[in-house]
Amino acid sequence: MATGSEDIYEALKGVLYSDSAINGEAVGLAMGLVMLGTGNTRALEDMITYAHDTQHEKIVRGLAMGMALIMYNRQEGADELINGLLDDADPTLRYGGIFTVALAYCGTSSNKAVRKLLHVAVSDVSDDVRRAAVMSLGFVLFRKPGAVPRMVELLSESYNPHVRYGATMALGIACAGTGLDEAIDLLEPMMKDSVDFVRQGALISLSMIMVQQNEAMNPKVGTIRKTLQKIISDRHEDAMCKFGCALALGIIDAGGRNCTIGLQTPTGNLNMSAIVGMAVFTQYWYWFPLTHFLTLSFTPTAIIGVDSDLEIPSFKFHSNTRPSVFDYPPEAEVKAEEAPEKVKTAILSTTAHAKRREQAKKRQARRESMDVDMTPTTPKVESSDKMDVDDNVIDTAKLAEEKGEAAPTEGSTKKKAEREKVGYDLENMSRVLPAQIKYISFAQDGRYQPVKKPTGGVILLHDTKSSESKSLLELKAKKKTNNAAAAPVVGGSSQQDTPFTPARQTGDDALAALGFGAAAGVGAAAASGVLNAVDEDVEGGEEAEVPEEFEVEDEDMADDE
């Protein structure tokens, strides 16, 4: 990717000219990925020419995305290509022109690019082009996530479902990992949209915004997680919406909740692989396996300190927050499977009528046979006869209960104090969220100090006590397990002498491979030898002798005798 290799490009062009629809779409993307950001004029001319000549829409779409990738971060250098593609009569090439705007001006917040995208979003006759135009706003404005909700607020209420879907994805791309409340407020009602793919986009975007968020950072996380679990388990939900929900559940817990989506590096530069991965991910609309490109956008959230030898020393740094603020979100509770309830037996209406008539007859018969007596009245107690009660008496039992509830145990107070304690230490290579970086500090008298202000990720450390021996962090790698010792075999042959191969073997070969040599005999002789063997671990025990082999006579010899 981004190598600009002419040899690879020529090989891909040879496959493109075979005019296969499936191969051509993949080749178009591949050519763009190889020439990523180079602005290669010859490659662009070849791709535009073939896109006009071919009749396959898949090939045209692949080439359109490939041209957009070639113009990554070219800004004004891509304007000529953009104008040519947007004026084309083919809507697929106009679609490529929109993504060329998105990738050429990604992260620039360019007013010219935003105006062009908004104009196409409300004027183009193709739903695909309008959807891509609204979606591309997220790429251009991802460095200013707070501006996107206000810009797409009206578009999110459009009558066109494709425009609404584009608005959801623009919010997800621009506000990924921020937990922005304004974006969440726009997306929540769209989870109940009447169109299935709009709900799909809302679910995916919500998960992209909520990645690595917990209840302390955003109280709506729990509700959204429950909604995702409910949708994925609903048998009557649309397949497209359930697909988006399945993706959302994976994105919100990306990398075991140790990754976030970062289209820019911690220092503020463009993250090329993340932007390209996100752009190709949006093409899952046409071919769902392209969802895997989203993994290019995942960025690990950790502080990894290395010294001048690029070794990982063992040291601690301080986080001036409560542990619960940036802790892992709680895992979803898995309910135990309940036994299916017994289905009630269906009762016919005629049977029910007959039972009701029979019960009515029985009630009528009981009324006629009963003698009704007047119910005796209970005499009222006069106020003068009431017992005098002291109102000041204290209920000791109730007081004891209240006292027991009000007085917590000593252990619970200690736990509460530990939980609410502000500030805690973290080991090197610990999970640190981007929002947590500003609370991280290194001890002034510590041995290891960062060379520059920590921004997350890999940090170069200065060893203030380089003359002393250093303690390195033990990396948890898989240790090689030794093979188990061969068990003692009757007859003295071991399994190591005759290694077992998975090839098909005869009966004698299989027994030999399992350790039964010639001395052990075969068949009943070998079995009797094992059964009669004396335990060698017992003191004074002797190994039983191996019985002699059975002599088998041929039938011909028996007949001769």
XYZ file of C-alpha atoms in Angstrom:
561
model
C 0.000 0.000 0.000
C 1.235 3.497 -0.981
C 4.449 2.068 -2.495
C 3.791 3.428 -6.005
C 5.299 0.260 -7.500
C 5.100 0.334 -11.308
C 5.632 -3.433 -11.585
C 2.654 -4.221 -9.365
C 0.574 -1.626 -11.197
C 1.336 -3.198 -14.602
C 0.473 -6.661 -13.291
C -2.854 -5.355 -11.973
C -3.566 -3.578 -15.261
C -3.161 -6.881 -17.093
C -5.873 -8.407 -14.907
C -8.075 -5.343 -15.438
C -8.004 -5.731 -19.229
C -9.451 -9.248 -18.942
C -12.801 -7.423 -18.481
C -14.024 -9.641 -15.633
C -16.557 -7.824 -13.445
C -15.508 -9.376 -10.125
C -11.776 -9.165 -10.817
C -12.101 -5.666 -12.241
C -13.715 -4.223 -9.114
C -10.962 -5.671 -6.919
C -8.238 -4.520 -9.324
C -9.604 -0.969 -9.342
C -9.323 -0.802 -5.550
C -5.911 -2.488 -5.612
C -4.498 -0.029 -8.144
C -5.657 2.839 -5.947
C -4.122 1.304 -2.827
C -0.768 0.696 -4.534
C -0.647 4.243 -5.955
C -2.154 5.763 -2.797
C -1.496 9.507 -2.569
C 0.953 9.565 -5.497
C -1.293 11.487 -7.912
C 0.147 9.390 -10.760
C -1.194 11.004 -13.954
C -0.559 8.011 -16.232
C -2.443 5.680 -13.903
C -5.377 8.116 -13.721
C -5.572 8.386 -17.530
C -5.560 4.595 -17.936
C -8.286 4.176 -15.318
C -10.564 6.914 -16.707
C -10.223 5.585 -20.262
C -11.083 2.029 -19.267
C -13.967 3.209 -17.045
C -15.571 4.856 -20.102
C -14.971 1.801 -22.314
C -16.243 -1.005 -20.061
C -19.878 -1.967 -19.628
C -19.473 -3.452 -16.132
C -20.726 -1.219 -13.335
C -18.606 -3.113 -10.788
C -15.407 -2.302 -12.689
C -16.389 1.366 -12.996
C -17.081 1.555 -9.255
C -13.751 -0.066 -8.378
C -11.871 2.297 -10.698
C -13.752 5.310 -9.292
C -12.675 4.447 -5.742
C -9.155 3.718 -6.994
C -8.860 7.193 -8.511
C -10.065 8.726 -5.242
C -7.360 6.823 -3.344
C -4.654 7.987 -5.778
C -5.623 11.599 -4.976
C -5.406 11.121 -1.192
C -4.372 14.389 0.537
C -3.602 16.138 -2.783
C -6.035 19.018 -2.009
C -5.913 21.602 -4.879
C -3.912 19.156 -6.991
C -7.038 17.016 -7.307
C -9.422 19.819 -8.380
C -9.072 19.121 -12.119
C -9.915 15.437 -11.677
C -12.761 16.281 -9.260
C -14.418 18.700 -11.706
C -14.104 16.199 -14.544
C -15.644 13.358 -12.548
C -18.484 15.455 -11.082
C -19.487 16.635 -14.577
C -19.588 13.084 -15.974
C -22.903 11.635 -17.098
C -22.203 8.297 -15.397
C -23.453 8.440 -11.765
C -20.818 5.892 -10.704
C -18.010 8.198 -11.840
C -19.717 11.118 -10.064
C -19.739 8.884 -6.981
C -15.968 8.497 -7.392
C -15.621 12.261 -7.746
C -17.332 12.759 -4.371
C -14.921 10.363 -2.659
C -12.050 12.131 -4.416
C -13.181 15.328 -2.667
C -13.418 13.453 0.644
C -9.924 11.954 0.451
C -8.155 14.890 -1.202
C -9.423 17.327 1.456
C -9.681 14.929 4.425
C -9.181 16.644 7.766
C -8.721 20.083 6.197
C -12.181 21.525 7.058
C -11.978 23.282 3.675
C -14.970 25.571 3.059
C -14.657 25.008 -0.693
C -14.913 21.229 -0.276
C -17.806 21.504 2.199
C -19.776 23.805 -0.144
C -19.257 21.414 -3.057
C -20.400 18.418 -1.016
C -23.498 20.189 0.330
C -24.457 21.341 -3.177
C -24.232 17.804 -4.573
C -26.079 16.399 -1.526
C -29.219 18.364 -2.373
C -29.019 18.608 -6.181
C -27.778 15.334 -7.708
C -30.337 12.990 -9.235
C -28.586 9.804 -8.052
C -29.297 8.572 -4.524
C -25.865 6.929 -4.350
C -24.110 10.211 -5.130
C -26.193 12.154 -2.612
C -25.528 9.546 0.080
C -21.780 9.684 -0.589
C -21.778 13.506 -0.533
C -23.328 13.710 2.933
C -21.091 10.912 4.206
C -17.965 12.668 2.901
C -18.613 15.631 5.209
C -17.336 13.414 8.014
C -13.969 12.924 6.277
C -13.462 16.637 5.596
C -14.503 17.785 9.094
C -13.218 15.036 11.409
C -10.752 17.470 13.017
C -13.743 19.619 14.083
C -16.231 17.013 15.316
C -18.348 19.590 17.144
C -19.304 21.299 13.862
C -20.710 18.183 12.173
C -23.931 17.667 14.226
C -25.086 21.235 13.479
C -24.262 20.829 9.791
C -26.114 17.538 9.249
C -29.025 18.232 11.615
C -31.393 19.237 8.804
C -30.057 16.530 6.480
C -30.833 13.903 9.140
C -34.524 14.841 8.782
C -34.531 14.623 4.975
C -37.341 12.813 3.175
C -34.694 10.812 1.273
C -33.528 7.787 3.325
C -30.168 7.739 1.502
C -29.450 11.267 2.705
C -30.451 10.275 6.248
C -28.101 7.284 6.084
C -25.284 9.548 4.864
C -25.929 11.863 7.825
C -25.598 8.975 10.281
C -22.294 7.833 8.784
C -20.937 11.402 8.663
C -21.572 11.696 12.404
C -19.913 8.339 13.076
C -16.811 9.121 11.002
C -16.253 12.655 12.311
C -17.104 11.998 15.985
C -15.555 8.519 16.309
C -14.330 7.836 19.843
C -15.435 11.230 21.192
C -18.719 10.297 22.911
C -20.132 13.636 21.696
C -23.579 14.230 23.236
C -24.905 16.299 20.296
C -24.149 13.478 17.858
C -25.751 10.884 20.132
C -28.903 13.009 20.489
C -29.242 13.077 16.690
C -28.614 9.355 16.248
C -30.888 8.003 18.995
C -34.187 8.753 17.191
C -32.702 7.396 13.959
C -32.380 3.958 15.583
C -36.181 3.815 15.226
C -36.300 5.016 11.616
C -38.830 3.404 9.294
C -36.117 2.385 6.776
C -33.895 -0.558 7.670
C -30.588 0.728 6.267
C -30.998 4.052 8.098
C -31.311 2.120 11.359
C -28.247 0.130 10.305
C -26.204 3.298 9.806
C -27.394 4.758 13.122
C -26.321 1.642 15.035
C -22.874 1.523 13.397
C -22.287 5.241 13.962
C -23.378 5.084 17.608
C -20.908 2.290 18.266
C -18.115 4.257 16.562
C -18.864 7.281 18.756
C -19.252 5.207 21.939
C -16.116 3.080 21.518
C -14.282 2.759 24.871
C -16.905 4.859 26.699
C -18.162 3.721 30.114
C -20.968 4.842 32.423
C -18.764 7.398 34.182
C -17.768 9.053 30.897
C -21.192 8.873 29.241
C -24.337 7.715 31.108
C -26.062 6.661 27.863
C -23.651 3.811 27.179
C -25.599 1.281 29.232
C -28.888 2.077 27.476
C -27.313 1.842 24.027
C -25.635 -1.474 24.840
C -28.974 -2.891 26.031
C -30.623 -1.675 22.829
C -27.982 -3.428 20.728
C -28.468 -6.666 22.658
C -32.231 -6.406 22.240
C -32.048 -5.835 18.476
C -29.591 -8.655 17.826
C -31.804 -11.124 19.709
C -35.052 -10.021 18.037
C -36.081 -12.643 15.512
C -38.476 -10.290 13.747
C -35.907 -7.551 13.090
C -34.828 -6.866 9.499
C -31.690 -8.664 8.334
C -29.985 -5.433 7.263
C -30.561 -3.848 10.666
C -29.305 -6.965 12.460
C -26.176 -6.925 10.292
C -25.506 -3.344 11.383
C -26.181 -4.295 14.994
C -23.706 -7.175 14.812
C -21.067 -4.798 13.438
C -21.909 -2.270 16.153
C -21.404 -4.809 18.932
C -17.953 -5.585 17.539
C -16.961 -1.950 17.041
C -18.027 -0.742 20.496
C -15.769 -3.395 22.088
C -12.997 -3.132 19.486
C -9.741 -4.878 20.329
C -11.063 -6.199 23.623
C -11.962 -2.581 24.573
C -8.300 -1.635 24.162
C -8.637 0.165 20.806
C -10.263 3.328 19.572
C -10.927 4.734 16.111
C -8.388 7.443 15.372
C -8.305 9.169 11.967
C -5.485 11.348 13.271
C -2.402 10.484 15.289
C -2.007 11.620 18.926
C 0.198 14.455 17.651
C -2.548 15.690 15.285
C -1.227 14.411 11.944
C -3.356 12.497 9.457
C -3.424 8.755 10.042
C -3.258 7.601 6.427
C -4.047 3.923 6.958
C -6.988 4.781 9.243
C -8.535 7.226 6.758
C -8.120 4.821 3.843
C -9.508 1.948 5.908
C -12.567 3.994 6.860
C -13.154 5.089 3.248
C -13.050 1.531 1.900
C -15.122 0.307 4.875
C -18.020 2.488 3.729
C -18.089 0.465 0.481
C -19.592 -2.479 2.394
C -22.841 -1.076 1.002
C -21.974 -2.882 -2.251
C -19.885 -5.808 -0.945
C -19.999 -6.706 2.747
C -16.470 -8.274 3.105
C -15.038 -4.754 2.761
C -16.092 -4.227 6.396
C -12.722 -5.742 7.368
C -10.998 -2.548 6.199
C -12.312 -0.842 9.336
C -9.599 -2.592 11.352
C -7.058 -0.259 9.717
C -8.729 2.559 11.665
C -8.268 0.920 15.068
C -5.568 2.495 17.223
C -4.349 0.840 20.463
C -4.852 3.007 23.543
C -1.845 2.410 25.784
C 1.343 4.015 27.009
C 4.377 1.947 26.017
C 7.624 3.374 27.357
C 10.908 2.287 25.740
C 14.466 3.289 26.627
C 17.382 4.154 24.327
C 17.934 0.447 23.599
C 14.253 0.091 22.618
C 13.757 -2.209 25.599
C 10.664 -1.992 27.806
C 11.661 -1.153 31.402
C 9.496 -1.888 34.405
C 8.311 1.362 35.994
C 5.105 3.088 37.074
C 3.431 6.381 36.237
C 0.564 8.176 37.983
C -3.009 8.854 36.863
C -4.656 11.667 38.826
C -8.218 10.311 38.507
C -10.435 7.758 40.161
C -9.944 4.241 38.759
C -13.634 3.967 37.851
C -13.577 7.012 35.543
C -11.580 5.350 32.746
C -12.136 1.729 33.715
C -13.319 -1.004 31.350
C -17.087 -1.002 30.740
C -18.808 -3.866 32.583
C -19.308 -7.021 30.572
C -22.789 -7.848 29.399
C -24.613 -10.314 31.618
C -25.343 -13.601 29.914
C -28.643 -15.052 31.067
C -28.808 -18.768 31.705
C -30.964 -20.667 29.281
C -34.429 -21.171 30.695
C -36.351 -24.357 30.134
C -39.176 -23.895 27.635
C -42.561 -23.442 29.258
C -45.287 -25.959 28.681
C -47.711 -24.892 26.004
C -51.293 -24.731 27.220
C -53.643 -27.218 25.637
C -55.954 -25.593 23.138
C -59.607 -25.640 24.239
C -62.322 -25.535 21.599
C -65.014 -22.891 21.911
C -67.764 -25.540 22.054
C -66.037 -27.221 25.009
C -65.703 -23.891 26.825
C -69.410 -23.127 26.297
C -70.394 -26.550 27.618
C -68.237 -26.112 30.741
C -69.692 -22.670 31.429
C -73.270 -23.995 31.135
C -72.467 -26.867 33.490
C -70.903 -24.518 36.079
C -73.936 -22.193 35.876
C -76.280 -25.109 36.569
C -74.231 -26.168 39.607
C -74.236 -22.619 41.031
C -78.011 -22.377 40.563
C -78.509 -25.716 42.327
C -76.365 -24.592 45.270
C -78.333 -21.344 45.644
C -81.661 -23.183 45.779
C -80.455 -25.674 48.412
C -78.799 -23.093 50.705
C -80.509 -21.496 53.701
C -79.202 -17.964 53.995
C -78.650 -16.695 57.584
C -78.249 -13.103 58.584
C -74.649 -12.230 59.373
C -74.194 -11.253 63.042
C -73.065 -7.701 63.661
C -69.941 -7.059 65.704
C -70.549 -4.764 68.707
C -68.593 -1.506 68.570
C -66.191 -0.692 71.402
C -66.909 2.597 73.080
C -64.114 5.086 73.561
C -64.428 4.822 77.341
C -63.729 1.086 77.224
C -60.478 1.467 75.242
C -57.216 0.569 76.963
C -54.886 3.419 77.837
C -51.634 3.209 75.827
C -48.470 5.198 76.483
C -47.519 6.984 73.244
C -43.907 7.496 74.361
C -43.012 3.803 74.333
C -40.121 3.125 71.942
C -40.167 0.009 69.783
C -36.735 -1.480 70.558
C -36.876 -3.996 67.723
C -37.539 -1.300 65.172
C -34.804 0.867 66.679
C -32.339 -1.996 66.425
C -33.192 -2.518 62.756
C -32.749 1.172 61.978
C -29.496 1.208 63.901
C -28.227 -1.836 62.012
C -29.016 -0.241 58.651
C -27.494 3.091 59.558
C -24.242 1.704 60.917
C -22.192 0.156 58.087
C -19.504 -2.347 58.855
C -15.855 -1.370 59.015
C -14.978 -3.490 55.971
C -17.528 -1.771 53.728
C -16.260 1.693 54.683
C -12.713 0.659 53.819
C -13.796 -0.648 50.413
C -15.746 2.535 49.719
C -12.784 4.679 50.697
C -10.502 2.670 48.396
C -12.966 2.891 45.513
C -13.353 6.659 45.797
C -9.650 7.368 46.223
C -8.351 9.872 43.667
C -5.087 8.962 41.948
C -3.515 5.581 41.295
C -0.367 4.137 39.730
C -0.186 2.295 36.425
C 2.448 -0.096 35.128
C 4.276 0.439 31.866
C 2.278 -0.846 28.857
C -1.037 -0.133 30.594
C -4.312 0.887 28.960
C -4.592 4.689 28.883
C -7.447 6.356 26.992
C -6.873 9.516 24.912
C -9.047 11.515 27.336
C -6.925 10.223 30.225
C -3.584 11.476 28.842
C -3.946 14.930 30.423
C -4.161 13.325 33.891
C -0.965 11.261 33.465
C 2.192 12.364 35.272
C 5.656 10.903 35.854
C 7.327 11.106 39.270
C 9.949 13.869 39.329
C 12.375 11.710 41.284
C 11.647 8.653 39.134
C 14.334 6.897 37.163
C 12.573 7.119 33.795
C 11.333 10.425 32.381
C 9.641 10.968 28.994
C 11.764 12.762 26.419
C 8.749 14.893 25.416
C 5.231 15.440 26.703
C 3.398 12.080 26.662
C 0.798 11.765 23.919
C 0.005 8.075 24.236
C 1.323 5.143 22.273
C 5.074 4.510 22.211
C 7.046 7.001 24.351
C 10.835 7.315 24.398
C 12.185 7.457 27.967
C 15.315 9.068 29.380
C 17.119 6.888 31.940
C 18.421 9.178 34.706
C 20.316 6.303 36.343
C 21.795 4.567 33.337
C 24.788 3.301 35.331
C 22.550 1.079 37.456
C 21.144 -2.229 36.307
C 17.649 -1.946 34.882
C 14.622 -4.139 35.421
C 12.819 -5.013 32.203
C 9.152 -5.815 31.900
C 8.619 -9.525 31.448
C 6.806 -10.161 28.206
C 4.198 -12.857 28.452
C 5.133 -15.083 25.542
C 4.081 -18.663 25.047
C 6.625 -21.078 26.445
C 7.543 -24.207 24.561
C 6.005 -27.237 26.207
C 8.163 -30.320 26.467
C 6.764 -33.512 25.049
C 5.446 -35.926 27.647
C 7.767 -38.805 28.479
C 6.970 -42.057 26.740
C 5.116 -44.540 28.929
C 6.872 -47.835 29.731
C 5.932 -50.465 27.218
C 5.878 -54.192 27.649
C 8.643 -55.711 25.603
C 11.098 -52.850 25.964
C 10.194 -50.968 22.786
C 9.435 -47.264 23.197
C 7.304 -44.853 21.258
C 10.320 -42.768 20.330
C 11.881 -45.691 18.457
C 8.907 -45.893 16.095
C 7.381 -42.477 15.566
C 3.717 -42.412 14.675
C 2.842 -41.070 11.241
C -0.652 -40.180 10.116
C -0.304 -42.223 6.927
C -2.454 -45.323 6.521
C -0.787 -48.328 8.158
C -1.351 -52.031 8.389
C -2.311 -53.679 11.678
C 1.265 -54.756 12.516
C 2.674 -51.338 11.602
C 0.114 -49.562 13.777
C 0.911 -51.753 16.785
C 4.619 -51.206 16.246
C 4.110 -47.462 16.016
C 2.172 -47.472 19.284
C 5.061 -49.193 21.049
C 4.254 -52.900 20.802
C 7.422 -54.393 19.314
C 8.054 -57.885 18.086
C 8.899 -59.148 21.571
C 5.553 -58.050 22.902
C 3.668 -60.207 20.458
C 0.378 -59.328 18.900
C -3.285 -59.914 19.587
C -4.182 -61.766 22.774
C -0.510 -62.234 23.673
C 0.078 -58.496 23.913
C -3.139 -57.975 25.855
C -2.348 -60.733 28.356
C 1.142 -59.311 28.821
C -0.281 -55.944 29.809
C -2.906 -57.418 32.148
C -0.457 -59.706 33.944
C 2.278 -57.078 34.386
C 3.276 -56.372 38.005
C 3.413 -52.767 39.115
C 7.077 -51.717 39.028
C 6.522 -48.983 41.604
C 5.755 -51.506 44.374
C 8.810 -52.483 46.384
C 9.892 -56.013 45.654
C 7.543 -56.225 42.724
C 8.746 -58.076 39.689
C 7.707 -57.672 36.149
C 5.604 -60.545 34.917
C 7.045 -62.662 32.173
C 5.667 -62.243 28.723
C 3.707 -65.363 27.743
C 4.704 -67.221 24.647
C 3.008 -66.477 21.400
C 0.089 -68.610 20.293
C 0.800 -71.045 17.495
C -1.674 -70.736 14.681
C -2.100 -73.701 12.374
C -3.175 -73.345 8.815
C -6.447 -75.052 7.799
C -4.655 -77.022 5.070
C -2.233 -78.548 7.579
C -5.108 -79.508 9.887
C -6.915 -81.286 7.018
C -3.751 -83.257 6.115
C -3.457 -84.565 9.644
